[in-house]
XYZ file of C-alpha atoms in Angstrom:
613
model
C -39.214 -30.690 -8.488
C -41.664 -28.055 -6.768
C -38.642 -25.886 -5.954
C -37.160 -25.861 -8.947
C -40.654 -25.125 -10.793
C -41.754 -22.442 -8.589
C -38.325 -20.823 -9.219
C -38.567 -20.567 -12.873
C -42.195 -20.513 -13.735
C -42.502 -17.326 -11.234
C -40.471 -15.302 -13.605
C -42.594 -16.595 -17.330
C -44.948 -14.493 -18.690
C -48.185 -15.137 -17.513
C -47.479 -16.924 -14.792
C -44.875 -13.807 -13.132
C -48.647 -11.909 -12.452
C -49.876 -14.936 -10.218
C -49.905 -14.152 -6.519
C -47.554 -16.569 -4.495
C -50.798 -18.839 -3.120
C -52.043 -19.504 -6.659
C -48.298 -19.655 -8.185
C -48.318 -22.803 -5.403
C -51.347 -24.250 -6.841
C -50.464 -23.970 -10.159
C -46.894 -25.808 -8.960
C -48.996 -28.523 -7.523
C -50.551 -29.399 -10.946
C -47.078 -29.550 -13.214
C -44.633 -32.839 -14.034
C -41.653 -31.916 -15.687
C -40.626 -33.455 -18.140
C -37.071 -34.142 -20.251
C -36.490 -34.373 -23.901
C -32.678 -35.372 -25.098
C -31.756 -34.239 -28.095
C -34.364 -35.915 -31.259
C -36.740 -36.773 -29.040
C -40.211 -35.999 -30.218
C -42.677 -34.146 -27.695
C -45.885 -34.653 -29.621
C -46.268 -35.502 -33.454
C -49.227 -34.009 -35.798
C -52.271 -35.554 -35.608
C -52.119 -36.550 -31.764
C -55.202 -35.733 -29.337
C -54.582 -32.765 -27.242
C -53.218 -33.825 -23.497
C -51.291 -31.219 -21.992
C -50.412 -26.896 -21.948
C -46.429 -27.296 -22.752
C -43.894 -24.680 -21.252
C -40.309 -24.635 -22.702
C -37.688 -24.166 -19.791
C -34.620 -24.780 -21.150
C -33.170 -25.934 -24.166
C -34.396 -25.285 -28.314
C -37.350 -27.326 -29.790
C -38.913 -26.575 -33.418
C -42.120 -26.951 -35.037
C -42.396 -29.539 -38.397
C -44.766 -30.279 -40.570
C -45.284 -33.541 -42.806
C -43.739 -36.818 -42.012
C -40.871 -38.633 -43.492
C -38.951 -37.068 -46.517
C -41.827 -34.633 -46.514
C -41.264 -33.453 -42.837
C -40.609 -29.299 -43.056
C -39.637 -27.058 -40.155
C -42.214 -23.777 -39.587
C -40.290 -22.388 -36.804
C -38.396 -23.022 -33.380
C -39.697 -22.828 -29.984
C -37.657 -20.746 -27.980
C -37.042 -21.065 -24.174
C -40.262 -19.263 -22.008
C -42.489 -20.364 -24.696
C -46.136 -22.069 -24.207
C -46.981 -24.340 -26.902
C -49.739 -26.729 -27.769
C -52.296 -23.828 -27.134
C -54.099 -24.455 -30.544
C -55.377 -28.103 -29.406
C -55.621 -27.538 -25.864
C -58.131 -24.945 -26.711
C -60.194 -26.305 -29.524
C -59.792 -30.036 -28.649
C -58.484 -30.455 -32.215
C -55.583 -32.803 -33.412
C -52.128 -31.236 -32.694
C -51.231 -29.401 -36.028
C -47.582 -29.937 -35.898
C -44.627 -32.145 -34.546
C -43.019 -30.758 -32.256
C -39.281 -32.270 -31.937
C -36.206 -31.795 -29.673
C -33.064 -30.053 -31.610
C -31.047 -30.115 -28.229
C -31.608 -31.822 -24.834
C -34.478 -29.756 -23.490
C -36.763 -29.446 -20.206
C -40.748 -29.090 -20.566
C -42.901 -28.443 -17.759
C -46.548 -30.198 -18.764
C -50.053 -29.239 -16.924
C -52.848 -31.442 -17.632
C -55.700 -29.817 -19.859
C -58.497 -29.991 -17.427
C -56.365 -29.088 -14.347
C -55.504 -26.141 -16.753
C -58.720 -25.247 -17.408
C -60.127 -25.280 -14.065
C -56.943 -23.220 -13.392
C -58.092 -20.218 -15.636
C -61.961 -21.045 -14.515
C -60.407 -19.349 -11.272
C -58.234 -16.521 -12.193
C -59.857 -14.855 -15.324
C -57.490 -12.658 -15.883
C -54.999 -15.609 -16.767
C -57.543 -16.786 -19.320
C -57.181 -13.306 -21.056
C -53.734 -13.378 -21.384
C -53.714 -16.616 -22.491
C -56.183 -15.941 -25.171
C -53.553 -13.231 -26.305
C -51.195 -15.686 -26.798
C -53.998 -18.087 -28.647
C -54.376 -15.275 -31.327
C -50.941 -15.471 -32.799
C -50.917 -18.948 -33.503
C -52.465 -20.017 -36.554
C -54.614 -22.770 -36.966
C -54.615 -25.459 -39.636
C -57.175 -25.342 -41.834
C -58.720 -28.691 -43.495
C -56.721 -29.217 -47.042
C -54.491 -26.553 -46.364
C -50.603 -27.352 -45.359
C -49.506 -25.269 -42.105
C -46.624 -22.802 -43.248
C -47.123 -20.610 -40.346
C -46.856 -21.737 -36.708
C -47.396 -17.367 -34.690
C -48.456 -14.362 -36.726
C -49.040 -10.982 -35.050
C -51.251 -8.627 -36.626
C -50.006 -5.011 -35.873
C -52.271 -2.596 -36.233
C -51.324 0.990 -36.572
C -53.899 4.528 -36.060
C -54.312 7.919 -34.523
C -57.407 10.463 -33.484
C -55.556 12.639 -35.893
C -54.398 13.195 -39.800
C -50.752 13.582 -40.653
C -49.542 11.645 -37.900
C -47.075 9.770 -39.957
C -48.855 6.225 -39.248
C -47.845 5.384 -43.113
C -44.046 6.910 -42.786
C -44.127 5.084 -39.338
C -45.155 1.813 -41.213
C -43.360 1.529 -44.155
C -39.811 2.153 -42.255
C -40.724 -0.503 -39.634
C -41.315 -3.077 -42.075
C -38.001 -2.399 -43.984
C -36.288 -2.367 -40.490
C -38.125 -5.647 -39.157
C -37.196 -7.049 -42.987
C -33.680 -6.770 -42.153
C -34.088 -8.076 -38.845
C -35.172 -11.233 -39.414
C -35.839 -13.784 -42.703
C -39.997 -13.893 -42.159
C -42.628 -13.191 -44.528
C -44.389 -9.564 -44.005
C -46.749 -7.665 -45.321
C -48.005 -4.145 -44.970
C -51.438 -3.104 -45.848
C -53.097 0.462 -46.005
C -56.982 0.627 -45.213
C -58.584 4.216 -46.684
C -62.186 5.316 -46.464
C -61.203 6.812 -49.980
C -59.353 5.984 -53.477
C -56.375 7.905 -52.092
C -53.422 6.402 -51.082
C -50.078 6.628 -49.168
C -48.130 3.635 -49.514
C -48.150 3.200 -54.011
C -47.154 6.514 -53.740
C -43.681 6.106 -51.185
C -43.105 2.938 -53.129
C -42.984 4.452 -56.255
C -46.241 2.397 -57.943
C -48.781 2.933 -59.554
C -52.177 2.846 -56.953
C -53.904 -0.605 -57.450
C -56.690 -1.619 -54.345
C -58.726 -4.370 -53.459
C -62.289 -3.313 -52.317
C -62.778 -4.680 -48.742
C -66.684 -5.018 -49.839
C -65.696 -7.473 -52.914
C -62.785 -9.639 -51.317
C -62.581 -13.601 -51.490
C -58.969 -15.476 -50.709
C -59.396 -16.590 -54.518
C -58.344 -12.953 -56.319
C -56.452 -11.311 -53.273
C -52.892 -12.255 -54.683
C -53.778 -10.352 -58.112
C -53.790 -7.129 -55.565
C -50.465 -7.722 -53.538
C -47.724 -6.277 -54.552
C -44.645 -8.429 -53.761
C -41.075 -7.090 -53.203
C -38.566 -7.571 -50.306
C -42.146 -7.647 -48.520
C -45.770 -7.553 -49.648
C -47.824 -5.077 -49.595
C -51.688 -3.768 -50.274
C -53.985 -0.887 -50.412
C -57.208 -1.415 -49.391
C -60.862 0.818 -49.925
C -62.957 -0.017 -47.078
C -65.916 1.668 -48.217
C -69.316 -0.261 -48.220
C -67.590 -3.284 -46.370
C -68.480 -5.380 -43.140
C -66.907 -5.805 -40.357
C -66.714 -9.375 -40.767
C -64.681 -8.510 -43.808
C -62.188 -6.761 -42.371
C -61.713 -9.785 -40.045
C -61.650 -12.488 -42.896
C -58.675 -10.568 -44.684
C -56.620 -10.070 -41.741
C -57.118 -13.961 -41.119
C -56.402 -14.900 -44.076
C -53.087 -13.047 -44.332
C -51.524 -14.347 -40.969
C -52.295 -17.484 -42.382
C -49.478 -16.630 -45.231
C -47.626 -13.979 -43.531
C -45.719 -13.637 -39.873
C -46.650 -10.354 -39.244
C -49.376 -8.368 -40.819
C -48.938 -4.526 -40.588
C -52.047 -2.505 -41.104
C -52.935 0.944 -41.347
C -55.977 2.592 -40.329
C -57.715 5.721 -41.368
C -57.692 8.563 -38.270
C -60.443 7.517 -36.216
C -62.441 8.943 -33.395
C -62.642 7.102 -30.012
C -65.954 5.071 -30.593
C -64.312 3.215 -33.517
C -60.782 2.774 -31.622
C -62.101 -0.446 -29.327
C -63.644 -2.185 -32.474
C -60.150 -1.600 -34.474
C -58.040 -2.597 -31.697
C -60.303 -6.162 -31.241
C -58.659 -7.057 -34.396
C -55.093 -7.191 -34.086
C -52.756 -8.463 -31.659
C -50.891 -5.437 -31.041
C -51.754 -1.695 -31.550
C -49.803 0.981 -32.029
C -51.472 4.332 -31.691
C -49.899 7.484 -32.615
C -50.482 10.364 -29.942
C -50.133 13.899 -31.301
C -49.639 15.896 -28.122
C -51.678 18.384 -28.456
C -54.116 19.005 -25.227
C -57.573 17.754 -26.848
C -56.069 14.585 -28.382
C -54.610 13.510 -24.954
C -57.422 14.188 -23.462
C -59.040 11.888 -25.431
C -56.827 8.887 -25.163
C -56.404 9.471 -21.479
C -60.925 9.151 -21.372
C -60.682 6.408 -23.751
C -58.040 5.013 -21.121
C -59.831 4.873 -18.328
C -62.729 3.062 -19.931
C -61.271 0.725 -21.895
C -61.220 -3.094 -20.466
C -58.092 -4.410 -19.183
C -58.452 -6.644 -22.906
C -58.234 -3.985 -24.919
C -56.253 -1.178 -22.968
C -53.709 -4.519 -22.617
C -52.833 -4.421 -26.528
C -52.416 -0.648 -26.765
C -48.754 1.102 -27.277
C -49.028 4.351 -26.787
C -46.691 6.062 -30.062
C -45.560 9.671 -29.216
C -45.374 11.689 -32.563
C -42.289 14.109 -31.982
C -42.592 15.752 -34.792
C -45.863 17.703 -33.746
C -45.947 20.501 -31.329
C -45.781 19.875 -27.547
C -47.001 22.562 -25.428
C -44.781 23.657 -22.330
C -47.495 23.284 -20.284
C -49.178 20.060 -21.111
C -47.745 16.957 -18.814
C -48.779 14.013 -20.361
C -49.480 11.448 -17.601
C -49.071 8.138 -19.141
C -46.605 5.782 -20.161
C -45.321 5.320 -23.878
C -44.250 2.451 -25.700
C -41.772 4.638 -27.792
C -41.012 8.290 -29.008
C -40.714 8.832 -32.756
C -38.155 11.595 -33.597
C -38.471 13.352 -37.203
C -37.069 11.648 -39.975
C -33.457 13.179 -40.097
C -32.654 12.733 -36.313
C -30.055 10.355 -36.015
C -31.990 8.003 -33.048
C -35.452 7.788 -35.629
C -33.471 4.297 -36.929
C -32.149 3.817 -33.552
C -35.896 3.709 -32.303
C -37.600 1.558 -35.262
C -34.493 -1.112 -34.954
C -35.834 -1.310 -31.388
C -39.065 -1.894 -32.033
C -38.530 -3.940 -34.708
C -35.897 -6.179 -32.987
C -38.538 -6.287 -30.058
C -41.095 -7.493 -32.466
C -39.142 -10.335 -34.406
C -38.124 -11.584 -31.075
C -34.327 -10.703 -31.767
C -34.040 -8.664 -28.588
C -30.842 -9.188 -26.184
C -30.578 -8.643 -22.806
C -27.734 -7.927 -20.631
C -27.519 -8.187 -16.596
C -24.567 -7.049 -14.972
C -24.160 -8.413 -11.262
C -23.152 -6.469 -8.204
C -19.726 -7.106 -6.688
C -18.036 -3.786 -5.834
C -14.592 -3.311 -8.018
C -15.131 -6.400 -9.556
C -18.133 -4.358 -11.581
C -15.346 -2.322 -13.326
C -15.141 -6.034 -15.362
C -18.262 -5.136 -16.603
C -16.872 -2.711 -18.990
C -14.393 -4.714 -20.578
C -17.243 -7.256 -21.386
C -18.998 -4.151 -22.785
C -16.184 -3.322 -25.007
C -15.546 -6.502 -26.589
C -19.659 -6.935 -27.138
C -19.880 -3.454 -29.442
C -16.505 -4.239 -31.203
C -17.560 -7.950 -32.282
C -21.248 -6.263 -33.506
C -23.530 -7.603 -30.665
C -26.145 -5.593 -29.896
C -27.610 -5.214 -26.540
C -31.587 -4.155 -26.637
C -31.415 -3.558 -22.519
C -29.280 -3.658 -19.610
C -29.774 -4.127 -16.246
C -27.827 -3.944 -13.136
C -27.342 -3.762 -9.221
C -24.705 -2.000 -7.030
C -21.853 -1.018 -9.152
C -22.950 -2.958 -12.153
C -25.674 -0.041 -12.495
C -23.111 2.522 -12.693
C -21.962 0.967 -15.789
C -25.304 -0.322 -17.265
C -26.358 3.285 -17.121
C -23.287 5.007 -18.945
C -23.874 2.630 -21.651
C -27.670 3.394 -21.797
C -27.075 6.703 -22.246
C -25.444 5.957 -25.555
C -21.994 6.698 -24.531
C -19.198 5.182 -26.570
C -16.493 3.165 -24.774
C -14.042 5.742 -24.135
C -16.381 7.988 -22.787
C -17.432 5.632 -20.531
C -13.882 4.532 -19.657
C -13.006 8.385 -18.656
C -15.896 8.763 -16.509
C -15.350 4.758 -14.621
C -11.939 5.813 -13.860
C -12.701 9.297 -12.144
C -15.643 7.160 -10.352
C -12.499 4.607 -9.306
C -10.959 7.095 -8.010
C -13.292 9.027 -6.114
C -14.162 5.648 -4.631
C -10.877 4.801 -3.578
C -10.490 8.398 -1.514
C -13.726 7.253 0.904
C -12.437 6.485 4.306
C -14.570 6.090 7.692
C -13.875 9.546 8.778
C -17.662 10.321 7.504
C -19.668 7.905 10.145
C -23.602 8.622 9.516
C -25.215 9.680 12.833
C -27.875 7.848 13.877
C -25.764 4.890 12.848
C -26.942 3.692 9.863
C -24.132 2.660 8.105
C -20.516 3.989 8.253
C -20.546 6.093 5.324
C -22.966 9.063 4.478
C -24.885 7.889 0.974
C -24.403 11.765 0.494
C -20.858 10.930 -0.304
C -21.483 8.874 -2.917
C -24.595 10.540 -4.671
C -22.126 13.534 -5.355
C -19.839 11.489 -6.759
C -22.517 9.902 -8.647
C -24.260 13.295 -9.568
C -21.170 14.651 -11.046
C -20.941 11.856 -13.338
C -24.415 12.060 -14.755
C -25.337 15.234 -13.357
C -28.801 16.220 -13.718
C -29.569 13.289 -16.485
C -32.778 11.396 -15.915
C -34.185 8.691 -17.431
C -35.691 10.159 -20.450
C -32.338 10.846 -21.562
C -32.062 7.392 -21.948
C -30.860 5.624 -25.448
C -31.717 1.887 -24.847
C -33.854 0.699 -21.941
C -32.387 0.664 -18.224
C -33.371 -1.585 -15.434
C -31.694 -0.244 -12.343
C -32.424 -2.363 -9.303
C -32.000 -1.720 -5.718
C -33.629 -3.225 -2.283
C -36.705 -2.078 -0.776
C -35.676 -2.052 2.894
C -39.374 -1.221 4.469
C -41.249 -3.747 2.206
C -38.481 -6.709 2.153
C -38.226 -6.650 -2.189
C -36.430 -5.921 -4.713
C -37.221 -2.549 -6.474
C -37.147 -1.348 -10.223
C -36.285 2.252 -10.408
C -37.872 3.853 -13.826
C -37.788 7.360 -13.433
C -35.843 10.204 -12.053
C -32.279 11.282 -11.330
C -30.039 8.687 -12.383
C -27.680 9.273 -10.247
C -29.742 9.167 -7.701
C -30.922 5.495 -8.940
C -26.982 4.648 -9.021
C -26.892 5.835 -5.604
C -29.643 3.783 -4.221
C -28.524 0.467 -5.882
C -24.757 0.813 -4.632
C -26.031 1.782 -1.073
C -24.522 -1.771 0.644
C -25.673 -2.489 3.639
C -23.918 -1.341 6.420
C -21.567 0.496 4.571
C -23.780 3.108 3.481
C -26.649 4.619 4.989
C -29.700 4.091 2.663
C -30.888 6.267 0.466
C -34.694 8.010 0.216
C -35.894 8.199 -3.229
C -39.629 8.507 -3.814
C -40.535 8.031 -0.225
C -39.019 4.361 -0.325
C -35.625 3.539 1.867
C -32.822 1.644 -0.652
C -30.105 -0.323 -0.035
C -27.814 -2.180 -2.554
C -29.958 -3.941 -5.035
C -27.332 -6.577 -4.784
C -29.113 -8.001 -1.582
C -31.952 -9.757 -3.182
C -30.623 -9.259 -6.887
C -27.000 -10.090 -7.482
C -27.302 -11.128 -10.677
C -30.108 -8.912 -12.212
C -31.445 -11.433 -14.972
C -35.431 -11.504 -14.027
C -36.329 -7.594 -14.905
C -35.370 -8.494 -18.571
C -37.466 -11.414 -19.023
C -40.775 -9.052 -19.761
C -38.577 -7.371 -22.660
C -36.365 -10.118 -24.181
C -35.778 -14.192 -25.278
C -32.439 -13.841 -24.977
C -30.004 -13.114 -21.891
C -26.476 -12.508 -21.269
C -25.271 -12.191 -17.443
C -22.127 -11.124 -16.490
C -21.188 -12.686 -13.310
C -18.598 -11.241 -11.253
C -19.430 -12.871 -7.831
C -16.824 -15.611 -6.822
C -17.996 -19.391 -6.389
C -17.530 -20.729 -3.149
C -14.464 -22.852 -4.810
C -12.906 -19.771 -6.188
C -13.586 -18.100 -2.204
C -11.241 -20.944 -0.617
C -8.594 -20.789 -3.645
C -8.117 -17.056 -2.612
C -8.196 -17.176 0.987
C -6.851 -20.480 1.838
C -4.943 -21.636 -0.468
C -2.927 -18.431 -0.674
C -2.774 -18.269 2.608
C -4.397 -14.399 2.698
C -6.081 -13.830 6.122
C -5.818 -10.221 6.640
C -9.520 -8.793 6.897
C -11.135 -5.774 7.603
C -14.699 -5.243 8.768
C -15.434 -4.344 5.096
C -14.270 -8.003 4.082
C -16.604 -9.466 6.664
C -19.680 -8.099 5.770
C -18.959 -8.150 2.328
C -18.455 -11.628 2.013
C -21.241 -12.389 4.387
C -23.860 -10.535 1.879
C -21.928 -12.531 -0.971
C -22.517 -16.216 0.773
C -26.524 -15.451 1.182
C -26.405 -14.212 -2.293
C -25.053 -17.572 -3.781
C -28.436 -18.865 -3.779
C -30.114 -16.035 -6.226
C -27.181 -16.230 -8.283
C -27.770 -19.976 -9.245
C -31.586 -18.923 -9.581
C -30.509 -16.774 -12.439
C -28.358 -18.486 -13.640
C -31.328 -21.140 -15.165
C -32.984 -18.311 -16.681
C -29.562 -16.792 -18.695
C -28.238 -18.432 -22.027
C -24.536 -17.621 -21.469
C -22.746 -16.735 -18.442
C -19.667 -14.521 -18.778
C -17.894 -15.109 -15.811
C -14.286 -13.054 -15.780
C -11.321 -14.859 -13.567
C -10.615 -12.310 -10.757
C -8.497 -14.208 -8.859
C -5.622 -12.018 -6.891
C -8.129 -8.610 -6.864
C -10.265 -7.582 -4.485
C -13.280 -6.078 -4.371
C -12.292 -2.761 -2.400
C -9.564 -2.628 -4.795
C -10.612 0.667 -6.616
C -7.212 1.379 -7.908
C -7.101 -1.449 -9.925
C -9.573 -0.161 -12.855
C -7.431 -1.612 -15.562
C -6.476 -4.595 -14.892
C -10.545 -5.591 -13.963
C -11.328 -4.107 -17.794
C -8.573 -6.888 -18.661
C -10.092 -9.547 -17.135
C -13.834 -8.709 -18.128
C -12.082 -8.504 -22.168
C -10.445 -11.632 -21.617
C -13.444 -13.624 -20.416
C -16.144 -12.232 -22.866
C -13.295 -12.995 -25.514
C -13.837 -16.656 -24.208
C -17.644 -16.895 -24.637
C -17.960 -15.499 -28.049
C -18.582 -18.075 -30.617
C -21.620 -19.386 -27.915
C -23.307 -15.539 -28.220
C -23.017 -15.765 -31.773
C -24.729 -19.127 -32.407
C -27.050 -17.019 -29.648
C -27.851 -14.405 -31.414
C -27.587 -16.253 -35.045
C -30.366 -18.718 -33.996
């Protein structure tokens, strides 16, 4: 059991940020625990025993009992539950029920507790999650198992924060079937929102508000909405509403009036998320990068930093933190592109996709790609290692199939020209990694990761510090380079002071780097199975090898045992049939692209009930 725990719990959210010693410990206290299909895990009303952990398999949340039983939501694999009760001591609010066989890991509440006694920062995170879920209150039925309150504001006026709202809602509305509402705080009897929705202005007064009038102020359409005077009012009133809606609503959008930085902590204490809007302009980045630096790990934590396009950027100004997302203006064609992606992020819709290493077997990859975009899938990230990156990051730079298709074949055939006349002195590896970063470079030239459309996780091998590596920024074909760099064939390559190899050495199926971003995972395997190994080579009767062979399909035996480690934490496994190829066989583009087709075509109905659940 302790293998199998440490194996999967080491890649959930919070758990991934425990140090190996205290990821042991925390092993030490779990039983895990199997639930076939009906089963019930705990019903409403029982006394508060364990933290709950969803592994694998689909369980929901009900409310009721008998004829009156009614589902809130399901629990989706990764996902702690029981939190509520754990916490307050309280009666479980809900039954929670089995809707397929599933797997639970359990930790005791006080050997919990004790646990986050010792690592505080565990607690916080945990206390993140806490927020979201709503409690029941006494005479009050439970409609709403998580709400997120989304708060949205900027140092500066005009910074679109209303725009920014209005079209996230309508794009997270079409996402998903969840009740929303938007509401717009103002110091003032002005108003954005009655005006972009075409009403007449009608606002509740923070200073007067009691749960008993606050429906005759929302205005209800495909979502809610409300306008809001905060003049005069308490904190503690600001607090009450925003409770009070996530008690009726799944996510609660809110607007903010521009603020300066002594009011940003307080504001950001209230929601569960915040999106600030950063108008980069040298003052106002100085300001969030002070307010930065200051902040608490608790409330820096909830903070997305929003770039606003639309206003001026100075050449000169280098803006030296990390941002959530970059709004474009309004017409650009990628401002929908962007909000789907947030919005798709938020409603927990997002998709993953991890495409393994494997040489010419990668080219596979593409013809899984193809048959994804032309049944309407949609991938939210990719990752990949060795080969599979070259094709994860043609399709993250928005490229349509047959532009990708041009540019795998030249790469096919560039590959298929290398020879060991180039032998890398000191001996390193046979081939210069020169070689193939120019035939890398002139594929994506001088592209970097900013010219990214969807989110890239390129992964190669650390070589000095014995793990894996996720490259974020720079060349990408320098990235490529690095994660194709197999041992022994090529020499490694030095990118950011760090010496890569293949990332397919620790990393042949790439499936953990999504789990921060998405619920949801698709890996393409392309590795053979030790079954499909011997069919090849014995059965057929092929025994002609070459040194390439040998240390290819040493790397591949040793890799076996991360493959099946990612496989646990992937919903469905496309795994093409590439039996007769090879995977030096570079001249062989189209009939891989087949195969990949064929064996996506295979898997489809299981990603649509995926992505349909």
């Amino acid at each position: 059991m302790e293998s199998i725990s440490k194996k999967i719990i080491a890649d959930i959210y919070p758990f991934s940020k425990l140090e190996e010693r205290k990821l042991e410990r925390l092993i030490e206290s779990l039983s895990l625990w199997e639930y076939p299909r009906g089963h019930v895990v705990y019903r409403e009303g029982d006394l508060p025993d364990y933290l709950y952990l969803l592994i694998k398999g689909r369980l929901i949340a009900l409310t009721g009992a008998g004829a009156k039983e009614r589902s809130i939501e399901l629990i989706k694999k990764r996902t702690p539950f029981g939190i509520i009760s754990l916490f307050t001591g309280e009666p479980h609010s809900v039954t929670v029920k089995s809707i397929e066989d599933s797997i639970v890991l359990k930790i005791g509440k006080e050997e919990f507790k004790k646990f986050l006694e010792k690592i505080p920062f565990l607690a916080i995170d945990f206390s993140r999650i806490l927020s979201k879920r709503v409690k029941k209150r006494a005479g009050k039925t439970k409609t709403i198992f998580q709400s997120t309150k989304i708060g949205i504001c900027s140092f500066s006026k005009g910074a679109g924060k209303t725009t920014y709202m209005l079209d996230l809602v309508k794009t997270l509305e079409g996402e998903i079937k969840k009740d929303i509402i938007a509401v717009e705080f103002s110091r003032s009897e002005e108003f954005s929102l009655p005006r972009k929705m075409n009403e007449e202005t009608k606002y509740l007064n923070l200073s007067e508000f009691k749960e008993a009038i606050i429906n005759d102020y929302i205005n209800k359409e495909k979502f809610s909405w409300l306008c809001v005077n905060l003049n005069g009012a308490a904190d503690s009133n600001l607090f009450s509403l925003l409770n009070y809606l996530s008690e009726n609503y799944h996510f609660v959008f809110y607007e903010l009036p521009f603020m300066d930085k002594r009011d940003l902590a307080e504001c950001i204490v209230f929601g569960d998320i915040t999106h600030f809007f950063v108008s980069p302009g040298k003052k106002e980045i100085a300001a969030i990068r002070s307010f930065m630096k200051i902040a608490g790990e608790s409330i820096s934590g909830k903070m997305k930093l929003i770039l606003a396009e639309h206003r001026f950027i100075p050449k000169e100004e280098k803006i030296k933190f990390p941002f959530y997302a970059s709004i474009p203006f309004l017409n650009n064609a990628d401002y929908h592109f962007v909000l789907r992606r947030i919005a798709r992020e938020l409603g927990d819709k997002t998709l993953g996709l991890a495409l393994g290493s494997g040489g010419a077997f990668c080219f596979s990859h593409h013809g899984v790609l193809k048959v994804l975009e032309e049944e309407g899938v949609s991938i939210d990230i990719i990752s990949g290692s060795s080969v599979g990156s070259v094709i994860a990051a043609l399709w993250a730079l928005g490229m349509s199939a047959q532009e990708r298709e041009e540019l795998i074949f030249y790469f096919a055939k560039k590959m298929s020209f290398i020879h060991f006349g180039a032998f890398s002195l000191p001996f390193k590896g046979f081939l210069r990694s020169k070689k193939l970063a120019a035939i890398l470079k002139k594929i994506f030239g001088r592209k970097t990761f900013r010219d990214l459309k969807y989110p890239l996780r390129i992964v190669a091998f650390d070589f000095i510090k014995k793990r894996p590596i996720v490259i974020k920024e720079g060349f990408l074909y320098k990235a490529v380079a690095a994660s194709c760099a197999m041992p022994g064939v090529f020499d490694p390559v030095i990118f950011k002071g760090n010496i890569l190899l293949d990332g397919g050495v620790l990393n042949p199926l790439p499936v953990q780097f999504l789990l921060d971003y998405v619920k949801k995972i698709i890996a393409v395997n392309v590795t053979p199975s030790r079954e499909e190994t011997v069919k090849e080579y014995v059965h057929k009767k092929r025994f002609k090898f070459n040194i390439l062979d040998f240390i290819f399909g040493s790397i591949e035996t040793m890799q076996r045992e991360f493959i099946d480690r990612a496989l646990k934490l992937t919903d469905v496994v496309i795994h093409p049939g590439l039996e007769g190829l090879r995977w030096t066989e570079f001249n062989k583009v189209e009939e891989f692209i087949r195969r990949g087709e064929e064996a996506a075509r295979i898997k489809l109905e299981e990603i649509k009930n995926l992505i349909n659940e």
